[in-house]
PDB file of N, CA and C in Angstrom:
ATOM      1  N   MET H  24      98.714  93.181 108.168  1.00 76.00           N
ATOM      2  CA  MET H  24      98.907  93.964 109.486  1.00 76.00           C
ATOM      3  C   MET H  24      98.429  92.791 110.542  1.00 76.00           C
ATOM      4  N   LEU H  25      99.318  93.181 111.407  1.00 79.00           N
ATOM      5  CA  LEU H  25      98.944  92.176 112.939  1.00 79.00           C
ATOM      6  C   LEU H  25      97.685  91.863 113.660  1.00 79.00           C
ATOM      7  N   SER H  26      97.857  90.923 114.240  1.00 89.00           N
ATOM      8  CA  SER H  26      96.297  90.606 114.823  1.00 89.00           C
ATOM      9  C   SER H  26      96.818  91.399 116.634  1.00 89.00           C
ATOM     10  N   ARG H  27      95.359  90.923 117.186  1.00 89.00           N
ATOM     11  CA  ARG H  27      95.527  92.225 118.509  1.00 89.00           C
ATOM     12  C   ARG H  27      96.759  91.279 118.814  1.00 89.00           C
ATOM     13  N   GLU H  28      96.053  89.820 119.620  1.00 89.00           N
ATOM     14  CA  GLU H  28      97.263  88.990 119.681  1.00 89.00           C
ATOM     15  C   GLU H  28      98.487  89.474 119.669  1.00 89.00           C
ATOM     16  N   ASP H  29      98.835  89.246 118.195  1.00 86.00           N
ATOM     17  CA  ASP H  29     100.549  89.298 117.673  1.00 86.00           C
ATOM     18  C   ASP H  29     100.919  90.581 118.615  1.00 86.00           C
ATOM     19  N   SER H  30     100.580  91.893 118.419  1.00 88.00           N
ATOM     20  CA  SER H  30     100.439  92.906 118.726  1.00 88.00           C
ATOM     21  C   SER H  30     101.092  93.204 119.757  1.00 88.00           C
ATOM     22  N   ARG H  31     100.305  92.805 120.093  1.00 88.00           N
ATOM     23  CA  ARG H  31     100.732  92.709 122.499  1.00 88.00           C
ATOM     24  C   ARG H  31     102.021  91.721 122.352  1.00 88.00           C
ATOM     25  N   ARG H  32     102.242  90.043 121.398  1.00 89.00           N
ATOM     26  CA  ARG H  32     103.431  89.706 122.282  1.00 89.00           C
ATOM     27  C   ARG H  32     104.505  90.624 121.381  1.00 89.00           C
ATOM     28  N   LEU H  33     104.234  90.831 120.498  1.00 87.00           N
ATOM     29  CA  LEU H  33     105.009  91.474 119.847  1.00 87.00           C
ATOM     30  C   LEU H  33     105.952  93.240 120.620  1.00 87.00           C
ATOM     31  N   ALA H  34     104.509  94.170 121.484  1.00 89.00           N
ATOM     32  CA  ALA H  34     104.589  94.805 122.404  1.00 89.00           C
ATOM     33  C   ALA H  34     105.578  94.122 123.628  1.00 89.00           C
ATOM     34  N   GLU H  35     105.349  92.547 124.051  1.00 89.00           N
ATOM     35  CA  GLU H  35     105.861  92.322 124.987  1.00 89.00           C
ATOM     36  C   GLU H  35     107.279  92.325 124.893  1.00 89.00           C
ATOM     37  N   LEU H  36     107.784  92.009 123.989  1.00 87.00           N
ATOM     38  CA  LEU H  36     109.168  91.452 122.925  1.00 87.00           C
ATOM     39  C   LEU H  36     109.473  92.474 123.446  1.00 87.00           C
ATOM     40  N   GLU H  37     109.616  93.879 122.811  1.00 87.00           N
ATOM     41  CA  GLU H  37     110.054  95.221 123.308  1.00 87.00           C
ATOM     42  C   GLU H  37     109.869  95.647 124.242  1.00 87.00           C
ATOM     43  N   ARG H  38     109.297  95.237 125.391  1.00 88.00           N
ATOM     44  CA  ARG H  38     109.234  95.612 126.570  1.00 88.00           C
ATOM     45  C   ARG H  38     111.020  95.457 126.942  1.00 88.00           C
ATOM     46  N   GLN H  39     110.674  93.600 126.798  1.00 89.00           N
ATOM     47  CA  GLN H  39     111.320  93.068 127.632  1.00 89.00           C
ATOM     48  C   GLN H  39     113.082  93.501 126.751  1.00 89.00           C
ATOM     49  N   LEU H  40     113.056  93.671 125.667  1.00 86.00           N
ATOM     50  CA  LEU H  40     114.119  94.073 125.281  1.00 86.00           C
ATOM     51  C   LEU H  40     114.785  95.268 125.584  1.00 86.00           C
ATOM     52  N   ARG H  41     114.441  95.764 125.465  1.00 88.00           N
ATOM     53  CA  ARG H  41     114.332  97.452 126.403  1.00 88.00           C
ATOM     54  C   ARG H  41     114.717  97.456 128.045  1.00 88.00           C
ATOM     55  N   ARG H  42     114.149  96.615 128.631  1.00 90.00           N
ATOM     56  CA  ARG H  42     114.654  96.145 129.967  1.00 90.00           C
ATOM     57  C   ARG H  42     115.965  95.276 130.046  1.00 90.00           C
ATOM     58  N   ASP H  43     116.276  94.124 128.783  1.00 89.00           N
ATOM     59  CA  ASP H  43     117.584  93.321 128.944  1.00 89.00           C
ATOM     60  C   ASP H  43     118.478  93.331 128.179  1.00 89.00           C
ATOM     61  N   ASP H  44     119.135  94.582 127.690  1.00 86.00           N
ATOM     62  CA  ASP H  44     119.241  95.471 126.760  1.00 86.00           C
ATOM     63  C   ASP H  44     119.136  96.639 125.941  1.00 86.00           C
ATOM     64  N   PRO H  45     119.048  97.284 127.129  1.00 85.00           N
ATOM     65  CA  PRO H  45     119.014  99.314 126.658  1.00 85.00           C
ATOM     66  C   PRO H  45     119.816  99.534 125.664  1.00 85.00           C
ATOM     67  N   GLU H  46     121.143  99.782 125.488  1.00 86.00           N
ATOM     68  CA  GLU H  46     122.322 100.426 124.841  1.00 86.00           C
ATOM     69  C   GLU H  46     122.199  99.210 122.584  1.00 86.00           C
ATOM     70  N   PHE H  47     121.377  98.091 122.984  1.00 83.00           N
ATOM     71  CA  PHE H  47     121.384  97.916 121.603  1.00 83.00           C
ATOM     72  C   PHE H  47     119.916  98.800 121.691  1.00 83.00           C
ATOM     73  N   CYS H  48     118.771  98.699 122.189  1.00 81.00           N
ATOM     74  CA  CYS H  48     117.543  99.250 121.433  1.00 81.00           C
ATOM     75  C   CYS H  48     118.125 101.127 120.983  1.00 81.00           C
ATOM     76  N   ALA H  49     118.683 101.712 121.635  1.00 81.00           N
ATOM     77  CA  ALA H  49     119.551 102.726 122.073  1.00 81.00           C
ATOM     78  C   ALA H  49     119.813 102.823 120.325  1.00 81.00           C
ATOM     79  N   ARG H  50     121.002 101.795 120.042  1.00 81.00           N
ATOM     80  CA  ARG H  50     121.702 101.933 118.891  1.00 81.00           C
ATOM     81  C   ARG H  50     120.754 101.517 117.536  1.00 81.00           C
ATOM     82  N   MET H  51     119.566 100.718 117.779  1.00 81.00           N
ATOM     83  CA  MET H  51     118.138 100.575 116.377  1.00 81.00           C
ATOM     84  C   MET H  51     117.658 101.395 116.368  1.00 81.00           C
ATOM     85  N   THR H  52     117.722 102.182 117.741  1.00 78.00           N
ATOM     86  CA  THR H  52     116.404 103.676 117.898  1.00 78.00           C
ATOM     87  C   THR H  52     117.533 105.466 116.859  1.00 78.00           C
ATOM     88  N   GLY H  53     118.554 105.109 117.131  1.00 70.00           N
ATOM     89  CA  GLY H  53     119.342 106.143 116.751  1.00 70.00           C
ATOM     90  C   GLY H  53     119.725 106.856 118.324  1.00 70.00           C
ATOM     91  N   GLY H  54     119.454 106.461 119.103  1.00 58.00           N
ATOM     92  CA  GLY H  54     118.903 107.398 120.373  1.00 58.00           C
ATOM     93  C   GLY H  54     120.085 106.744 121.302  1.00 58.00           C
ATOM     94  N   GLY H  55     121.140 106.283 120.616  1.00 49.00           N
ATOM     95  CA  GLY H  55     122.675 106.385 121.591  1.00 49.00           C
ATOM     96  C   GLY H  55     123.087 107.365 121.046  1.00 49.00           C
ATOM     97  N   ASP H  56     125.079 107.156 121.846  1.00 52.00           N
ATOM     98  CA  ASP H  56     125.827 107.957 122.043  1.00 52.00           C
ATOM     99  C   ASP H  56     127.118 107.500 120.509  1.00 52.00           C
ATOM    100  N   SER H  57     126.234 107.240 120.690  1.00 51.00           N
ATOM    101  CA  SER H  57     127.583 106.633 119.340  1.00 51.00           C
ATOM    102  C   SER H  57     127.018 107.224 117.911  1.00 51.00           C
ATOM    103  N   PRO H  58     128.024 107.708 117.247  1.00 54.00           N
ATOM    104  CA  PRO H  58     127.987 108.925 116.451  1.00 54.00           C
ATOM    105  C   PRO H  58     127.605 108.036 115.080  1.00 54.00           C
ATOM    106  N   ALA H  59     127.392 109.197 114.344  1.00 53.00           N
ATOM    107  CA  ALA H  59     126.262 108.077 113.079  1.00 53.00           C
ATOM    108  C   ALA H  59     127.281 107.482 112.288  1.00 53.00           C
ATOM    109  N   PRO H  60     126.858 106.692 111.419  1.00 54.00           N
ATOM    110  CA  PRO H  60     128.348 106.670 110.193  1.00 54.00           C
ATOM    111  C   PRO H  60     128.459 108.285 109.845  1.00 54.00           C
ATOM    112  N   ARG H  61     130.039 107.903 109.373  1.00 57.00           N
ATOM    113  CA  ARG H  61     130.929 109.368 108.652  1.00 57.00           C
ATOM    114  C   ARG H  61     130.333 108.685 107.668  1.00 57.00           C
ATOM    115  N   ARG H  62     130.174 110.123 106.987  1.00 60.00           N
ATOM    116  CA  ARG H  62     130.626 109.950 104.787  1.00 60.00           C
ATOM    117  C   ARG H  62     131.467 110.726 104.205  1.00 60.00           C
ATOM    118  N   ARG H  63     132.115 109.674 103.569  1.00 67.00           N
ATOM    119  CA  ARG H  63     133.170 110.378 102.864  1.00 67.00           C
ATOM    120  C   ARG H  63     132.839 110.407 102.091  1.00 67.00           C
ATOM    121  N   HIS H  64     132.592 111.285 101.827  1.00 74.00           N
ATOM    122  CA  HIS H  64     131.799 112.744 100.283  1.00 74.00           C
ATOM    123  C   HIS H  64     132.769 113.302 100.196  1.00 74.00           C
ATOM    124  N   THR H  65     133.910 113.892 101.597  1.00 82.00           N
ATOM    125  CA  THR H  65     134.069 115.357 102.059  1.00 82.00           C
ATOM    126  C   THR H  65     135.052 115.162 100.669  1.00 82.00           C
ATOM    127  N   LEU H  66     136.258 114.654 101.256  1.00 86.00           N
ATOM    128  CA  LEU H  66     137.544 114.237  99.922  1.00 86.00           C
ATOM    129  C   LEU H  66     137.122 114.432  98.991  1.00 86.00           C
ATOM    130  N   SER H  67     136.182 113.851  97.911  1.00 87.00           N
ATOM    131  CA  SER H  67     135.651 113.195  96.718  1.00 87.00           C
ATOM    132  C   SER H  67     135.544 114.907  96.389  1.00 87.00           C
ATOM    133  N   LEU H  68     134.701 115.821  97.122  1.00 87.00           N
ATOM    134  CA  LEU H  68     133.558 116.843  97.030  1.00 87.00           C
ATOM    135  C   LEU H  68     134.984 117.470  96.720  1.00 87.00           C
ATOM    136  N   ILE H  69     136.171 117.840  97.613  1.00 90.00           N
ATOM    137  CA  ILE H  69     136.786 118.837  97.449  1.00 90.00           C
ATOM    138  C   ILE H  69     137.427 118.218  96.426  1.00 90.00           C
ATOM    139  N   CYS H  70     138.329 117.668  96.286  1.00 91.00           N
ATOM    140  CA  CYS H  70     138.815 117.184  94.533  1.00 91.00           C
ATOM    141  C   CYS H  70     137.846 117.770  93.818  1.00 91.00           C
ATOM    142  N   THR H  71     137.116 117.928  93.693  1.00 91.00           N
ATOM    143  CA  THR H  71     135.495 118.053  92.184  1.00 91.00           C
ATOM    144  C   THR H  71     136.259 119.678  92.144  1.00 91.00           C
ATOM    145  N   ALA H  72     135.635 120.191  93.422  1.00 93.00           N
ATOM    146  CA  ALA H  72     135.882 121.693  93.521  1.00 93.00           C
ATOM    147  C   ALA H  72     137.849 122.014  93.064  1.00 93.00           C
ATOM    148  N   THR H  73     138.402 121.479  93.210  1.00 94.00           N
ATOM    149  CA  THR H  73     140.029 121.748  93.049  1.00 94.00           C
ATOM    150  C   THR H  73     139.703 121.605  91.344  1.00 94.00           C
ATOM    151  N   VAL H  74     139.798 120.325  91.110  1.00 95.00           N
ATOM    152  CA  VAL H  74     139.633 120.267  89.373  1.00 95.00           C
ATOM    153  C   VAL H  74     138.820 121.118  89.002  1.00 95.00           C
ATOM    154  N   ILE H  75     137.315 121.410  89.072  1.00 95.00           N
ATOM    155  CA  ILE H  75     136.934 122.602  88.632  1.00 95.00           C
ATOM    156  C   ILE H  75     137.434 123.571  88.238  1.00 95.00           C
ATOM    157  N   TRP H  76     137.616 124.248  89.644  1.00 95.00           N
ATOM    158  CA  TRP H  76     138.626 125.518  90.065  1.00 95.00           C
ATOM    159  C   TRP H  76     140.018 126.052  88.898  1.00 95.00           C
ATOM    160  N   LEU H  77     140.466 124.818  88.880  1.00 96.00           N
ATOM    161  CA  LEU H  77     142.104 124.537  87.833  1.00 96.00           C
ATOM    162  C   LEU H  77     141.078 124.756  86.600  1.00 96.00           C
ATOM    163  N   ALA H  78     139.883 123.845  86.211  1.00 96.00           N
ATOM    164  CA  ALA H  78     139.298 124.155  84.389  1.00 96.00           C
ATOM    165  C   ALA H  78     139.134 125.378  84.546  1.00 96.00           C
ATOM    166  N   ALA H  79     138.758 126.339  84.977  1.00 96.00           N
ATOM    167  CA  ALA H  79     138.316 127.907  85.088  1.00 96.00           C
ATOM    168  C   ALA H  79     139.004 128.563  85.458  1.00 96.00           C
ATOM    169  N   ILE H  80     140.266 128.623  86.009  1.00 96.00           N
ATOM    170  CA  ILE H  80     141.904 129.381  85.819  1.00 96.00           C
ATOM    171  C   ILE H  80     142.535 128.886  84.627  1.00 96.00           C
ATOM    172  N   THR H  81     142.692 128.004  84.301  1.00 96.00           N
ATOM    173  CA  THR H  81     142.726 127.516  82.636  1.00 96.00           C
ATOM    174  C   THR H  81     142.161 128.578  81.669  1.00 96.00           C
ATOM    175  N   LEU H  82     141.316 128.151  82.001  1.00 95.00           N
ATOM    176  CA  LEU H  82     139.928 128.342  80.963  1.00 95.00           C
ATOM    177  C   LEU H  82     139.567 130.215  80.453  1.00 95.00           C
ATOM    178  N   GLY H  83     140.379 130.933  81.770  1.00 95.00           N
ATOM    179  CA  GLY H  83     140.439 132.356  82.089  1.00 95.00           C
ATOM    180  C   GLY H  83     141.668 132.937  81.426  1.00 95.00           C
ATOM    181  N   VAL H  84     142.921 131.858  81.545  1.00 96.00           N
ATOM    182  CA  VAL H  84     144.549 131.971  80.487  1.00 96.00           C
ATOM    183  C   VAL H  84     144.260 131.981  79.643  1.00 96.00           C
ATOM    184  N   LEU H  85     143.076 131.383  79.031  1.00 95.00           N
ATOM    185  CA  LEU H  85     142.623 130.906  77.381  1.00 95.00           C
ATOM    186  C   LEU H  85     142.097 131.691  77.309  1.00 95.00           C
ATOM    187  N   ASP H  86     141.716 132.303  77.512  1.00 94.00           N
ATOM    188  CA  ASP H  86     140.484 133.655  77.511  1.00 94.00           C
ATOM    189  C   ASP H  86     139.585 133.083  77.297  1.00 94.00           C
ATOM    190  N   TRP H  87     138.596 132.591  77.600  1.00 94.00           N
ATOM    191  CA  TRP H  87     137.135 131.489  77.272  1.00 94.00           C
ATOM    192  C   TRP H  87     136.787 132.255  78.822  1.00 94.00           C
ATOM    193  N   TRP H  88     136.648 134.005  79.161  1.00 95.00           N
ATOM    194  CA  TRP H  88     135.721 133.668  80.528  1.00 95.00           C
ATOM    195  C   TRP H  88     134.348 133.670  80.610  1.00 95.00           C
ATOM    196  N   PRO H  89     133.258 133.151  79.166  1.00 95.00           N
ATOM    197  CA  PRO H  89     132.150 132.351  80.639  1.00 95.00           C
ATOM    198  C   PRO H  89     132.075 131.757  80.283  1.00 95.00           C
ATOM    199  N   ALA H  90     133.389 130.851  80.053  1.00 95.00           N
ATOM    200  CA  ALA H  90     133.213 129.382  80.505  1.00 95.00           C
ATOM    201  C   ALA H  90     133.757 129.460  81.674  1.00 95.00           C
ATOM    202  N   ALA H  91     134.766 130.028  82.216  1.00 96.00           N
ATOM    203  CA  ALA H  91     135.381 130.648  82.685  1.00 96.00           C
ATOM    204  C   ALA H  91     135.504 131.142  84.428  1.00 96.00           C
ATOM    205  N   ILE H  92     133.788 131.630  84.034  1.00 96.00           N
ATOM    206  CA  ILE H  92     133.072 132.236  84.726  1.00 96.00           C
ATOM    207  C   ILE H  92     132.606 130.718  85.366  1.00 96.00           C
ATOM    208  N   LEU H  93     131.390 130.032  84.254  1.00 96.00           N
ATOM    209  CA  LEU H  93     130.711 129.190  83.947  1.00 96.00           C
ATOM    210  C   LEU H  93     131.599 128.088  85.492  1.00 96.00           C
ATOM    211  N   ALA H  94     132.515 128.069  85.088  1.00 95.00           N
ATOM    212  CA  ALA H  94     133.378 126.539  85.786  1.00 95.00           C
ATOM    213  C   ALA H  94     133.590 127.416  87.077  1.00 95.00           C
ATOM    214  N   ALA H  95     134.186 128.033  87.500  1.00 95.00           N
ATOM    215  CA  ALA H  95     134.198 128.966  88.695  1.00 95.00           C
ATOM    216  C   ALA H  95     133.105 129.229  89.460  1.00 95.00           C
ATOM    217  N   ILE H  96     132.069 129.542  89.285  1.00 96.00           N
ATOM    218  CA  ILE H  96     130.543 129.484  89.822  1.00 96.00           C
ATOM    219  C   ILE H  96     130.080 127.907  90.191  1.00 96.00           C
ATOM    220  N   CYS H  97     130.075 126.809  89.634  1.00 95.00           N
ATOM    221  CA  CYS H  97     129.791 125.870  89.280  1.00 95.00           C
ATOM    222  C   CYS H  97     131.526 124.888  90.698  1.00 95.00           C
ATOM    223  N   GLY H  98     132.607 125.606  91.015  1.00 94.00           N
ATOM    224  CA  GLY H  98     133.004 124.935  92.295  1.00 94.00           C
ATOM    225  C   GLY H  98     132.999 125.469  93.189  1.00 94.00           C
ATOM    226  N   THR H  99     132.396 126.805  93.304  1.00 95.00           N
ATOM    227  CA  THR H  99     132.274 127.393  94.305  1.00 95.00           C
ATOM    228  C   THR H  99     130.981 126.955  94.473  1.00 95.00           C
ATOM    229  N   THR H 100     129.517 126.593  93.874  1.00 95.00           N
ATOM    230  CA  THR H 100     128.627 125.560  93.440  1.00 95.00           C
ATOM    231  C   THR H 100     128.893 124.227  95.211  1.00 95.00           C
ATOM    232  N   VAL H 101     129.557 123.964  94.936  1.00 93.00           N
ATOM    233  CA  VAL H 101     130.702 122.591  94.530  1.00 93.00           C
ATOM    234  C   VAL H 101     130.643 123.034  96.863  1.00 93.00           C
ATOM    235  N   ILE H 102     131.473 123.844  96.581  1.00 93.00           N
ATOM    236  CA  ILE H 102     132.338 124.223  98.312  1.00 93.00           C
ATOM    237  C   ILE H 102     131.265 124.234  99.351  1.00 93.00           C
ATOM    238  N   ALA H 103     130.287 125.963  99.021  1.00 94.00           N
ATOM    239  CA  ALA H 103     129.148 125.864  98.953  1.00 94.00           C
ATOM    240  C   ALA H 103     128.727 124.457  99.810  1.00 94.00           C
ATOM    241  N   VAL H 104     127.849 123.348  99.115  1.00 91.00           N
ATOM    242  CA  VAL H 104     127.438 122.615  99.199  1.00 91.00           C
ATOM    243  C   VAL H 104     128.259 121.983 100.400  1.00 91.00           C
ATOM    244  N   LEU H 105     129.044 121.719 100.689  1.00 90.00           N
ATOM    245  CA  LEU H 105     129.284 121.016 100.875  1.00 90.00           C
ATOM    246  C   LEU H 105     129.717 121.912 102.752  1.00 90.00           C
ATOM    247  N   ILE H 106     130.324 122.716 102.612  1.00 91.00           N
ATOM    248  CA  ILE H 106     130.160 123.354 104.453  1.00 91.00           C
ATOM    249  C   ILE H 106     128.600 123.128 104.426  1.00 91.00           C
ATOM    250  N   TYR H 107     127.667 124.084 103.161  1.00 90.00           N
ATOM    251  CA  TYR H 107     126.247 123.874 103.793  1.00 90.00           C
ATOM    252  C   TYR H 107     125.343 122.131 105.197  1.00 90.00           C
ATOM    253  N   HIS H 108     126.288 120.950 104.216  1.00 86.00           N
ATOM    254  CA  HIS H 108     126.044 120.065 105.083  1.00 86.00           C
ATOM    255  C   HIS H 108     126.398 119.873 106.097  1.00 86.00           C
ATOM    256  N   ARG H 109     127.627 119.806 106.088  1.00 85.00           N
ATOM    257  CA  ARG H 109     128.502 120.500 107.156  1.00 85.00           C
ATOM    258  C   ARG H 109     128.271 121.026 108.194  1.00 85.00           C
ATOM    259  N   ALA H 110     127.537 122.291 108.323  1.00 87.00           N
ATOM    260  CA  ALA H 110     127.102 122.791 109.459  1.00 87.00           C
ATOM    261  C   ALA H 110     125.723 122.298 109.789  1.00 87.00           C
ATOM    262  N   ARG H 111     125.113 122.038 108.701  1.00 86.00           N
ATOM    263  CA  ARG H 111     123.707 120.541 108.919  1.00 86.00           C
ATOM    264  C   ARG H 111     124.402 119.829 110.021  1.00 86.00           C
ATOM    265  N   ARG H 112     125.260 119.306 109.417  1.00 81.00           N
ATOM    266  CA  ARG H 112     125.452 118.019 110.212  1.00 81.00           C
ATOM    267  C   ARG H 112     126.365 118.226 111.964  1.00 81.00           C
ATOM    268  N   ARG H 113     127.036 119.336 111.794  1.00 83.00           N
ATOM    269  CA  ARG H 113     127.224 119.612 113.271  1.00 83.00           C
ATOM    270  C   ARG H 113     125.818 120.305 114.015  1.00 83.00           C
ATOM    271  N   ARG H 114     125.165 121.107 113.726  1.00 82.00           N
ATOM    272  CA  ARG H 114     123.978 121.233 114.260  1.00 82.00           C
ATOM    273  C   ARG H 114     123.204 120.808 114.885  1.00 82.00           C
ATOM    274  N   GLY H 115     123.163 119.449 114.322  1.00 74.00           N
ATOM    275  CA  GLY H 115     122.412 118.105 114.785  1.00 74.00           C
ATOM    276  C   GLY H 115     122.935 117.005 115.984  1.00 74.00           C
ATOM    277  N   ARG H 116     124.151 117.681 115.810  1.00 68.00           N
ATOM    278  CA  ARG H 116     125.011 117.012 117.394  1.00 68.00           C
ATOM    279  C   ARG H 116     124.797 117.846 117.859  1.00 68.00           C
ATOM    280  N   SER H 117     124.750 119.202 118.447  1.00 58.00           N
ATOM    281  CA  SER H 117     124.193 120.313 118.859  1.00 58.00           C
ATOM    282  C   SER H 117     123.068 119.748 119.902  1.00 58.00           C
TER     283      SER H 117
END
């Protein structure tokens, strides 16, 4: 816990920093115009869903319908999660 004097000094330093370099403060608080760091999970999720769907098709051709249906549901879920997260990020930017 900071003492009263330390809190006062910290507040004074924050005010001075905001006055001297507002762009830096905006980037540090997340309120600037700079975009959020991109997540690179999109490509890996698409590849994962593709592999799962290929496995589902293969299982269906081999007449393993319960396993094929389960794999198709899993592949669809991966894509649904990807779409959901992308929509949330776009709504957050607007």
